[in-house]
Structures are given as C-alpha cells and as structure tokens.
Amino acid sequence: MPGKILGRRGLLAAVNRERAAGRRIALANGLFDLLHVGHVRYLEAARREADVLVVAVNSDASARALKGPGRPLIPQRERAEILAALACVDYVIIFEETSAGPLIARIAPDVHCKGTDYRPDTVPEKDIVRRAGGRVAIVGDPKDHASRDLIRTILKRFPARGRARRPRAKKGGASAPPGCH
C-alpha cells in the first residue's frame, strides 16, 4: 500500500508511465474523512471511467480550511493509507491546496470525477480539466451519505456524559496505582 501513496514527482512519473503504456487516467479528489459507502461507490464509479484511478486527498491543513476546526478526524496519512487499500485505487496523493486545480493542471487526467453533489457546470476545476484536454464525469450514487452526518449520528448516540469517574478503593484494601484501573 505505501507504494501506492506518492508525492507529486512520483505521481507524475507514474502517470507518465501509465500513459506511455496506453492507459487512461482518472482523478477523484476529496477529504475522505470517516470513509463510508458513499465514498466507496464514488471511487468504484470513478475507476470505471478510465484504466487508472488516482485519488487526491486533502491534507489536514486544507481539510481544516474547508471544513473548519475539528476536522479532519482522521490524519491525512491514515486517510491515504485506507484509500490505498481499496482495490479500485491505483495511486493516492495528499495535496495541500483547497482545490485540486493545481494538481489537475500538473497531471492532466483524461477524466476528472466528481460526486453527484455536483453537476458538470458546477465542478470548480472544470475549466482547468478542459484546458488540460480532459473531461469531467459525475459519478457515484446519490449523495445520501456524508461524514458530517456520521459525526452527528455518533454525537447523538454517544452524548458527552461529563468526566469519567475514578473507581474508589474499598475500605481496608489497597487501591490500584494511578493509571491501572
């Protein structure tokens, strides 16, 4: 899996090798915090658009800039590793910008895949994709899943109950050393 996670130079070299072998490149991007079935369906659909799927993952800093404090919940390297473990994913890159535009301009994918919460005319990087000679594809199932919804569900089901209480020692018995409860 770590061999699937590349930096910009490594990804550019891999994309060039894939193109030289006649393969078409698809790029999908996102935060991918709390991976859920909507993400999997999106990535599997993106993979069907080309021979090779590159997944660009927002860095922790760009995730915070987009989603606010407290996000992401999962660190960037772990999110990248989880994505690299998926069979439909060929390469993963972590990107620092809040838009995949600079990465798209650099690797010029044949197709840039976005989820169904977009329309071809609302994809922020559409002009960059077209200038690079690619096309935009809207893929995946309806946007019925979101990490923010999972977070809300978790918070509802497991509300904060205050600080944890330390067990009391029994009268006449030895208490456990700190940290060994």
C-alpha atoms as an extended CHARMM CRD file, in Angstrom:
* protein
*
       181  EXT
         1         1  MET       CA              0.0000000000        0.0000000000        0.0000000000  PROA      1               0.0000000000
         2         2  PRO       CA              2.6540000000        2.5720000000        0.8340000000  PROA      2               0.0000000000
         3         3  GLY       CA              3.8640000000        2.1370000000       -2.7780000000  PROA      3               0.0000000000
         4         4  LYS       CA              0.5180000000        3.4870000000       -3.9270000000  PROA      4               0.0000000000
         5         5  ILE       CA              0.9100000000        6.6820000000       -1.8980000000  PROA      5               0.0000000000
         6         6  LEU       CA              3.0940000000        9.0700000000       -3.8560000000  PROA      6               0.0000000000
         7         7  GLY       CA              4.3510000000       12.6390000000       -3.7520000000  PROA      7               0.0000000000
         8         8  ARG       CA              3.9420000000       14.9660000000       -6.7440000000  PROA      8               0.0000000000
         9         9  ARG       CA              7.1230000000       13.8840000000       -8.5540000000  PROA      9               0.0000000000
        10        10  GLY       CA              6.4280000000       10.1990000000       -8.0030000000  PROA      10              0.0000000000
        11        11  LEU       CA              2.8370000000       10.5820000000       -9.1570000000  PROA      11              0.0000000000
        12        12  LEU       CA              3.8450000000       12.4930000000      -12.2810000000  PROA      12              0.0000000000
        13        13  ALA       CA              6.3660000000        9.7500000000      -13.1430000000  PROA      13              0.0000000000
        14        14  ALA       CA              3.7360000000        7.0390000000      -12.5340000000  PROA      14              0.0000000000
        15        15  VAL       CA              1.1360000000        8.8530000000      -14.6560000000  PROA      15              0.0000000000
        16        16  ASN       CA              3.6840000000        9.2800000000      -17.4640000000  PROA      16              0.0000000000
        17        17  ARG       CA              4.4990000000        5.5370000000      -17.3300000000  PROA      17              0.0000000000
        18        18  GLU       CA              0.7980000000        4.6460000000      -17.3980000000  PROA      18              0.0000000000
        19        19  ARG       CA              0.1650000000        6.9530000000      -20.3680000000  PROA      19              0.0000000000
        20        20  ALA       CA              3.1800000000        5.5370000000      -22.2240000000  PROA      20              0.0000000000
        21        21  ALA       CA              1.5550000000        2.1110000000      -21.7690000000  PROA      21              0.0000000000
        22        22  GLY       CA             -1.6320000000        3.4670000000      -23.3690000000  PROA      22              0.0000000000
        23        23  ARG       CA             -3.7000000000        3.7120000000      -20.1860000000  PROA      23              0.0000000000
        24        24  ARG       CA             -6.2420000000        6.4580000000      -19.4990000000  PROA      24              0.0000000000
        25        25  ILE       CA             -6.0760000000        8.3160000000      -16.1790000000  PROA      25              0.0000000000
        26        26  ALA       CA             -8.9890000000        9.3030000000      -13.9220000000  PROA      26              0.0000000000
        27        27  LEU       CA             -8.6190000000       11.6200000000      -10.9390000000  PROA      27              0.0000000000
        28        28  ALA       CA            -11.0100000000       11.7470000000       -7.9940000000  PROA      28              0.0000000000
        29        29  ASN       CA            -10.4580000000       14.0060000000       -5.0270000000  PROA      29              0.0000000000
        30        30  GLY       CA            -11.8590000000       14.7000000000       -1.6070000000  PROA      30              0.0000000000
        31        31  LEU       CA            -11.3520000000       14.8030000000        2.1180000000  PROA      31              0.0000000000
        32        32  PHE       CA            -12.3470000000       11.1610000000        2.7430000000  PROA      32              0.0000000000
        33        33  ASP       CA            -12.7100000000       11.6490000000        6.4890000000  PROA      33              0.0000000000
        34        34  LEU       CA            -14.5630000000        8.6920000000        8.0260000000  PROA      34              0.0000000000
        35        35  LEU       CA            -14.6580000000        6.5540000000        4.8920000000  PROA      35              0.0000000000
        36        36  HSD       CA            -18.2060000000        5.3950000000        4.1850000000  PROA      36              0.0000000000
        37        37  VAL       CA            -20.1450000000        3.5150000000        1.4990000000  PROA      37              0.0000000000
        38        38  GLY       CA            -20.7740000000        6.7160000000       -0.4820000000  PROA      38              0.0000000000
        39        39  HSD       CA            -17.0090000000        7.1840000000       -0.8180000000  PROA      39              0.0000000000
        40        40  VAL       CA            -16.5410000000        3.5740000000       -1.9400000000  PROA      40              0.0000000000
        41        41  ARG       CA            -19.2990000000        3.8460000000       -4.5560000000  PROA      41              0.0000000000
        42        42  TYR       CA            -17.8660000000        7.1490000000       -5.8040000000  PROA      42              0.0000000000
        43        43  LEU       CA            -14.3690000000        5.6880000000       -6.1700000000  PROA      43              0.0000000000
        44        44  GLU       CA            -15.5480000000        2.4710000000       -7.8110000000  PROA      44              0.0000000000
        45        45  ALA       CA            -17.5640000000        4.5170000000      -10.3180000000  PROA      45              0.0000000000
        46        46  ALA       CA            -14.5690000000        6.8080000000      -10.9250000000  PROA      46              0.0000000000
        47        47  ARG       CA            -12.3890000000        3.7580000000      -11.6390000000  PROA      47              0.0000000000
        48        48  ARG       CA            -14.8240000000        2.6320000000      -14.3490000000  PROA      48              0.0000000000
        49        49  GLU       CA            -14.1720000000        5.9200000000      -16.1910000000  PROA      49              0.0000000000
        50        50  ALA       CA            -10.5340000000        5.0620000000      -17.0200000000  PROA      50              0.0000000000
        51        51  ASP       CA             -7.8200000000        2.4280000000      -16.7400000000  PROA      51              0.0000000000
        52        52  VAL       CA             -6.0640000000        4.0140000000      -13.7570000000  PROA      52              0.0000000000
        53        53  LEU       CA             -7.5490000000        5.8340000000      -10.7660000000  PROA      53              0.0000000000
        54        54  VAL       CA             -5.5990000000        8.4920000000       -8.9080000000  PROA      54              0.0000000000
        55        55  VAL       CA             -7.1820000000        9.6860000000       -5.6690000000  PROA      55              0.0000000000
        56        56  ALA       CA             -6.1530000000       13.0940000000       -4.3410000000  PROA      56              0.0000000000
        57        57  VAL       CA             -6.7260000000       13.5060000000       -0.5960000000  PROA      57              0.0000000000
        58        58  ASN       CA             -6.9480000000       16.9010000000        1.0680000000  PROA      58              0.0000000000
        59        59  SER       CA             -4.1650000000       17.4430000000        3.5910000000  PROA      59              0.0000000000
        60        60  ASP       CA             -5.0770000000       18.0870000000        7.2150000000  PROA      60              0.0000000000
        61        61  ALA       CA             -4.4750000000       21.8250000000        6.7320000000  PROA      61              0.0000000000
        62        62  SER       CA             -6.6390000000       22.0780000000        3.6030000000  PROA      62              0.0000000000
        63        63  ALA       CA             -9.3420000000       19.9670000000        5.3080000000  PROA      63              0.0000000000
        64        64  ARG       CA             -9.4450000000       22.4280000000        8.2250000000  PROA      64              0.0000000000
        65        65  ALA       CA             -9.6040000000       25.3380000000        5.7960000000  PROA      65              0.0000000000
        66        66  LEU       CA            -12.5730000000       23.7280000000        4.0150000000  PROA      66              0.0000000000
        67        67  LYS       CA            -14.4740000000       22.1310000000        6.9160000000  PROA      67              0.0000000000
        68        68  GLY       CA            -13.4410000000       24.2000000000        9.9290000000  PROA      68              0.0000000000
        69        69  PRO       CA            -11.8160000000       23.4110000000       13.2470000000  PROA      69              0.0000000000
        70        70  GLY       CA            -12.1000000000       19.8470000000       14.4510000000  PROA      70              0.0000000000
        71        71  ARG       CA            -11.7200000000       18.3340000000       11.0020000000  PROA      71              0.0000000000
        72        72  PRO       CA            -10.3810000000       16.0960000000        9.7860000000  PROA      72              0.0000000000
        73        73  LEU       CA            -10.9580000000       13.4450000000       12.4210000000  PROA      73              0.0000000000
        74        74  ILE       CA             -8.5170000000       11.0350000000       10.7710000000  PROA      74              0.0000000000
        75        75  PRO       CA             -4.9580000000       12.2600000000        9.9820000000  PROA      75              0.0000000000
        76        76  GLN       CA             -4.0020000000       12.6220000000        6.2960000000  PROA      76              0.0000000000
        77        77  ARG       CA             -1.5190000000        9.7040000000        6.2190000000  PROA      77              0.0000000000
        78        78  GLU       CA             -4.1000000000        7.3460000000        7.6950000000  PROA      78              0.0000000000
        79        79  ARG       CA             -6.8040000000        8.5190000000        5.2690000000  PROA      79              0.0000000000
        80        80  ALA       CA             -4.3690000000        7.9810000000        2.3960000000  PROA      80              0.0000000000
        81        81  GLU       CA             -3.4660000000        4.5030000000        3.6540000000  PROA      81              0.0000000000
        82        82  ILE       CA             -7.1190000000        3.4720000000        3.9440000000  PROA      82              0.0000000000
        83        83  LEU       CA             -7.7900000000        4.6660000000        0.3860000000  PROA      83              0.0000000000
        84        84  ALA       CA             -4.6750000000        2.9110000000       -0.9380000000  PROA      84              0.0000000000
        85        85  ALA       CA             -6.0490000000       -0.3470000000        0.4830000000  PROA      85              0.0000000000
        86        86  LEU       CA             -9.0620000000       -0.1960000000       -1.8590000000  PROA      86              0.0000000000
        87        87  ALA       CA             -8.7380000000       -2.4050000000       -4.9320000000  PROA      87              0.0000000000
        88        88  CYS       CA            -10.1980000000        0.2630000000       -7.2480000000  PROA      88              0.0000000000
        89        89  VAL       CA             -7.4980000000        2.8060000000       -6.2880000000  PROA      89              0.0000000000
        90        90  ASP       CA             -4.1760000000        2.7460000000       -8.1530000000  PROA      90              0.0000000000
        91        91  TYR       CA             -2.4270000000        5.8000000000       -6.6840000000  PROA      91              0.0000000000
        92        92  VAL       CA             -3.0320000000        8.2100000000       -3.8130000000  PROA      92              0.0000000000
        93        93  ILE       CA             -1.5820000000       11.6640000000       -3.3160000000  PROA      93              0.0000000000
        94        94  ILE       CA             -2.0690000000       14.0950000000       -0.4450000000  PROA      94              0.0000000000
        95        95  PHE       CA             -2.4470000000       17.6710000000       -1.6620000000  PROA      95              0.0000000000
        96        96  GLU       CA             -2.0970000000       20.8950000000        0.3330000000  PROA      96              0.0000000000
        97        97  GLU       CA             -4.3090000000       23.2310000000       -1.6830000000  PROA      97              0.0000000000
        98        98  THR       CA             -8.0380000000       23.6580000000       -1.0280000000  PROA      98              0.0000000000
        99        99  SER       CA             -8.6820000000       22.9010000000       -4.7030000000  PROA      99              0.0000000000
       100       100  ALA       CA             -7.4100000000       20.0330000000       -6.8330000000  PROA      100             0.0000000000
       101       101  GLY       CA             -6.9090000000       22.5380000000       -9.6790000000  PROA      101             0.0000000000
       102       102  PRO       CA             -3.0940000000       22.8020000000       -9.4650000000  PROA      102             0.0000000000
       103       103  LEU       CA             -2.7750000000       19.0030000000       -9.3580000000  PROA      103             0.0000000000
       104       104  ILE       CA             -5.1240000000       18.6300000000      -12.3260000000  PROA      104             0.0000000000
       105       105  ALA       CA             -3.0780000000       21.1490000000      -14.3100000000  PROA      105             0.0000000000
       106       106  ARG       CA              0.0810000000       19.1890000000      -13.4730000000  PROA      106             0.0000000000
       107       107  ILE       CA             -1.0360000000       15.6190000000      -14.2690000000  PROA      107             0.0000000000
       108       108  ALA       CA             -3.7450000000       16.4130000000      -16.8740000000  PROA      108             0.0000000000
       109       109  PRO       CA             -6.0750000000       13.4700000000      -16.1850000000  PROA      109             0.0000000000
       110       110  ASP       CA             -8.1880000000       12.1920000000      -19.0530000000  PROA      110             0.0000000000
       111       111  VAL       CA            -11.1940000000       12.4580000000      -16.7680000000  PROA      111             0.0000000000
       112       112  HSD       CA            -11.8120000000       14.3070000000      -13.5160000000  PROA      112             0.0000000000
       113       113  CYS       CA            -14.5080000000       12.5620000000      -11.4740000000  PROA      113             0.0000000000
       114       114  LYS       CA            -16.7540000000       14.3480000000       -9.0190000000  PROA      114             0.0000000000
       115       115  GLY       CA            -19.6380000000       13.0820000000       -6.9140000000  PROA      115             0.0000000000
       116       116  THR       CA            -23.3210000000       13.5500000000       -7.5720000000  PROA      116             0.0000000000
       117       117  ASP       CA            -23.4800000000       16.6060000000       -5.3270000000  PROA      117             0.0000000000
       118       118  TYR       CA            -22.0160000000       18.4000000000       -8.3920000000  PROA      118             0.0000000000
       119       119  ARG       CA            -23.2390000000       19.0000000000      -11.9370000000  PROA      119             0.0000000000
       120       120  PRO       CA            -20.7320000000       19.2920000000      -14.7900000000  PROA      120             0.0000000000
       121       121  ASP       CA            -21.1890000000       23.0780000000      -14.8200000000  PROA      121             0.0000000000
       122       122  THR       CA            -20.6210000000       23.4180000000      -11.0300000000  PROA      122             0.0000000000
       123       123  VAL       CA            -17.3480000000       21.4820000000      -10.8010000000  PROA      123             0.0000000000
       124       124  PRO       CA            -14.8470000000       24.1170000000       -9.5900000000  PROA      124             0.0000000000
       125       125  GLU       CA            -11.9700000000       22.6900000000      -11.6600000000  PROA      125             0.0000000000
       126       126  LYS       CA            -13.9580000000       22.1830000000      -14.9050000000  PROA      126             0.0000000000
       127       127  ASP       CA            -12.0780000000       24.8500000000      -16.8860000000  PROA      127             0.0000000000
       128       128  ILE       CA             -8.6750000000       23.5260000000      -15.7870000000  PROA      128             0.0000000000
       129       129  VAL       CA             -9.7190000000       19.9930000000      -16.7790000000  PROA      129             0.0000000000
       130       130  ARG       CA            -10.8610000000       21.1290000000      -20.2370000000  PROA      130             0.0000000000
       131       131  ARG       CA             -7.7140000000       23.2210000000      -20.8190000000  PROA      131             0.0000000000
       132       132  ALA       CA             -5.6720000000       20.1060000000      -19.9850000000  PROA      132             0.0000000000
       133       133  GLY       CA             -7.6240000000       18.1530000000      -22.6170000000  PROA      133             0.0000000000
       134       134  GLY       CA             -9.7450000000       16.1240000000      -20.1990000000  PROA      134             0.0000000000
       135       135  ARG       CA            -13.4050000000       15.8130000000      -19.4200000000  PROA      135             0.0000000000
       136       136  VAL       CA            -15.4900000000       15.9810000000      -16.2560000000  PROA      136             0.0000000000
       137       137  ALA       CA            -17.5830000000       12.9790000000      -15.1800000000  PROA      137             0.0000000000
       138       138  ILE       CA            -20.2010000000       12.9870000000      -12.4330000000  PROA      138             0.0000000000
       139       139  VAL       CA            -20.0820000000        9.5470000000      -10.8170000000  PROA      139             0.0000000000
       140       140  GLY       CA            -21.3460000000        7.5530000000       -7.8580000000  PROA      140             0.0000000000
       141       141  ASP       CA            -24.7250000000        7.1630000000       -6.2650000000  PROA      141             0.0000000000
       142       142  PRO       CA            -26.9230000000        9.9940000000       -4.9760000000  PROA      142             0.0000000000
       143       143  LYS       CA            -25.2880000000       11.9710000000       -2.1780000000  PROA      143             0.0000000000
       144       144  ASP       CA            -27.1160000000       10.1760000000        0.6420000000  PROA      144             0.0000000000
       145       145  HSD       CA            -24.0030000000        9.6980000000        2.7700000000  PROA      145             0.0000000000
       146       146  ALA       CA            -21.7170000000       12.2620000000        4.3520000000  PROA      146             0.0000000000
       147       147  SER       CA            -19.0430000000       12.1920000000        7.0400000000  PROA      147             0.0000000000
       148       148  ARG       CA            -20.7490000000       15.1290000000        8.7840000000  PROA      148             0.0000000000
       149       149  ASP       CA            -23.9250000000       13.0070000000        9.0580000000  PROA      149             0.0000000000
       150       150  LEU       CA            -21.9230000000       10.1540000000       10.5870000000  PROA      150             0.0000000000
       151       151  ILE       CA            -20.4060000000       12.5750000000       13.0810000000  PROA      151             0.0000000000
       152       152  ARG       CA            -23.8800000000       13.8790000000       14.0400000000  PROA      152             0.0000000000
       153       153  THR       CA            -25.1650000000       10.3230000000       14.4830000000  PROA      153             0.0000000000
       154       154  ILE       CA            -22.2250000000        9.3970000000       16.7050000000  PROA      154             0.0000000000
       155       155  LEU       CA            -22.6660000000       12.5150000000       18.8350000000  PROA      155             0.0000000000
       156       156  LYS       CA            -26.4140000000       11.8290000000       19.1870000000  PROA      156             0.0000000000
       157       157  ARG       CA            -25.9340000000        8.2030000000       20.1690000000  PROA      157             0.0000000000
       158       158  PHE       CA            -22.9840000000        8.8250000000       22.4560000000  PROA      158             0.0000000000
       159       159  PRO       CA            -23.5110000000       12.2140000000       24.0890000000  PROA      159             0.0000000000
       160       160  ALA       CA            -20.8360000000       13.5230000000       26.4090000000  PROA      160             0.0000000000
       161       161  ARG       CA            -21.5650000000       12.3740000000       29.9300000000  PROA      161             0.0000000000
       162       162  GLY       CA            -19.0430000000       14.5250000000       31.7130000000  PROA      162             0.0000000000
       163       163  ARG       CA            -15.7040000000       13.4530000000       33.0630000000  PROA      163             0.0000000000
       164       164  ALA       CA            -15.0400000000        9.8160000000       33.7380000000  PROA      164             0.0000000000
       165       165  ARG       CA            -15.1430000000        8.9090000000       37.4180000000  PROA      165             0.0000000000
       166       166  ARG       CA            -12.2700000000        7.1200000000       39.0550000000  PROA      166             0.0000000000
       167       167  PRO       CA            -13.2250000000        3.9590000000       40.9400000000  PROA      167             0.0000000000
       168       168  ARG       CA            -12.9900000000        4.2750000000       44.7050000000  PROA      168             0.0000000000
       169       169  ALA       CA            -10.7710000000        1.9830000000       46.7090000000  PROA      169             0.0000000000
       170       170  LYS       CA            -12.5560000000       -0.4320000000       49.0330000000  PROA      170             0.0000000000
       171       171  LYS       CA            -12.2090000000        0.2500000000       52.7290000000  PROA      171             0.0000000000
       172       172  GLY       CA             -9.2430000000       -1.5470000000       54.1490000000  PROA      172             0.0000000000
       173       173  GLY       CA             -7.9950000000       -2.6210000000       50.7150000000  PROA      173             0.0000000000
       174       174  ALA       CA             -5.1330000000       -1.3330000000       48.6820000000  PROA      174             0.0000000000
       175       175  SER       CA             -6.0410000000        0.9820000000       45.8610000000  PROA      175             0.0000000000
       176       176  ALA       CA             -4.6580000000        0.4860000000       42.4030000000  PROA      176             0.0000000000
       177       177  PRO       CA             -1.7240000000        2.6360000000       41.3670000000  PROA      177             0.0000000000
       178       178  PRO       CA             -2.6590000000        5.6580000000       39.2220000000  PROA      178             0.0000000000
       179       179  GLY       CA             -3.4210000000        4.6900000000       35.6220000000  PROA      179             0.0000000000
       180       180  CYS       CA             -4.0710000000        0.9840000000       36.4300000000  PROA      180             0.0000000000
       181       181  HSD       CA             -7.8390000000        0.8450000000       36.9020000000  PROA      181             0.0000000000
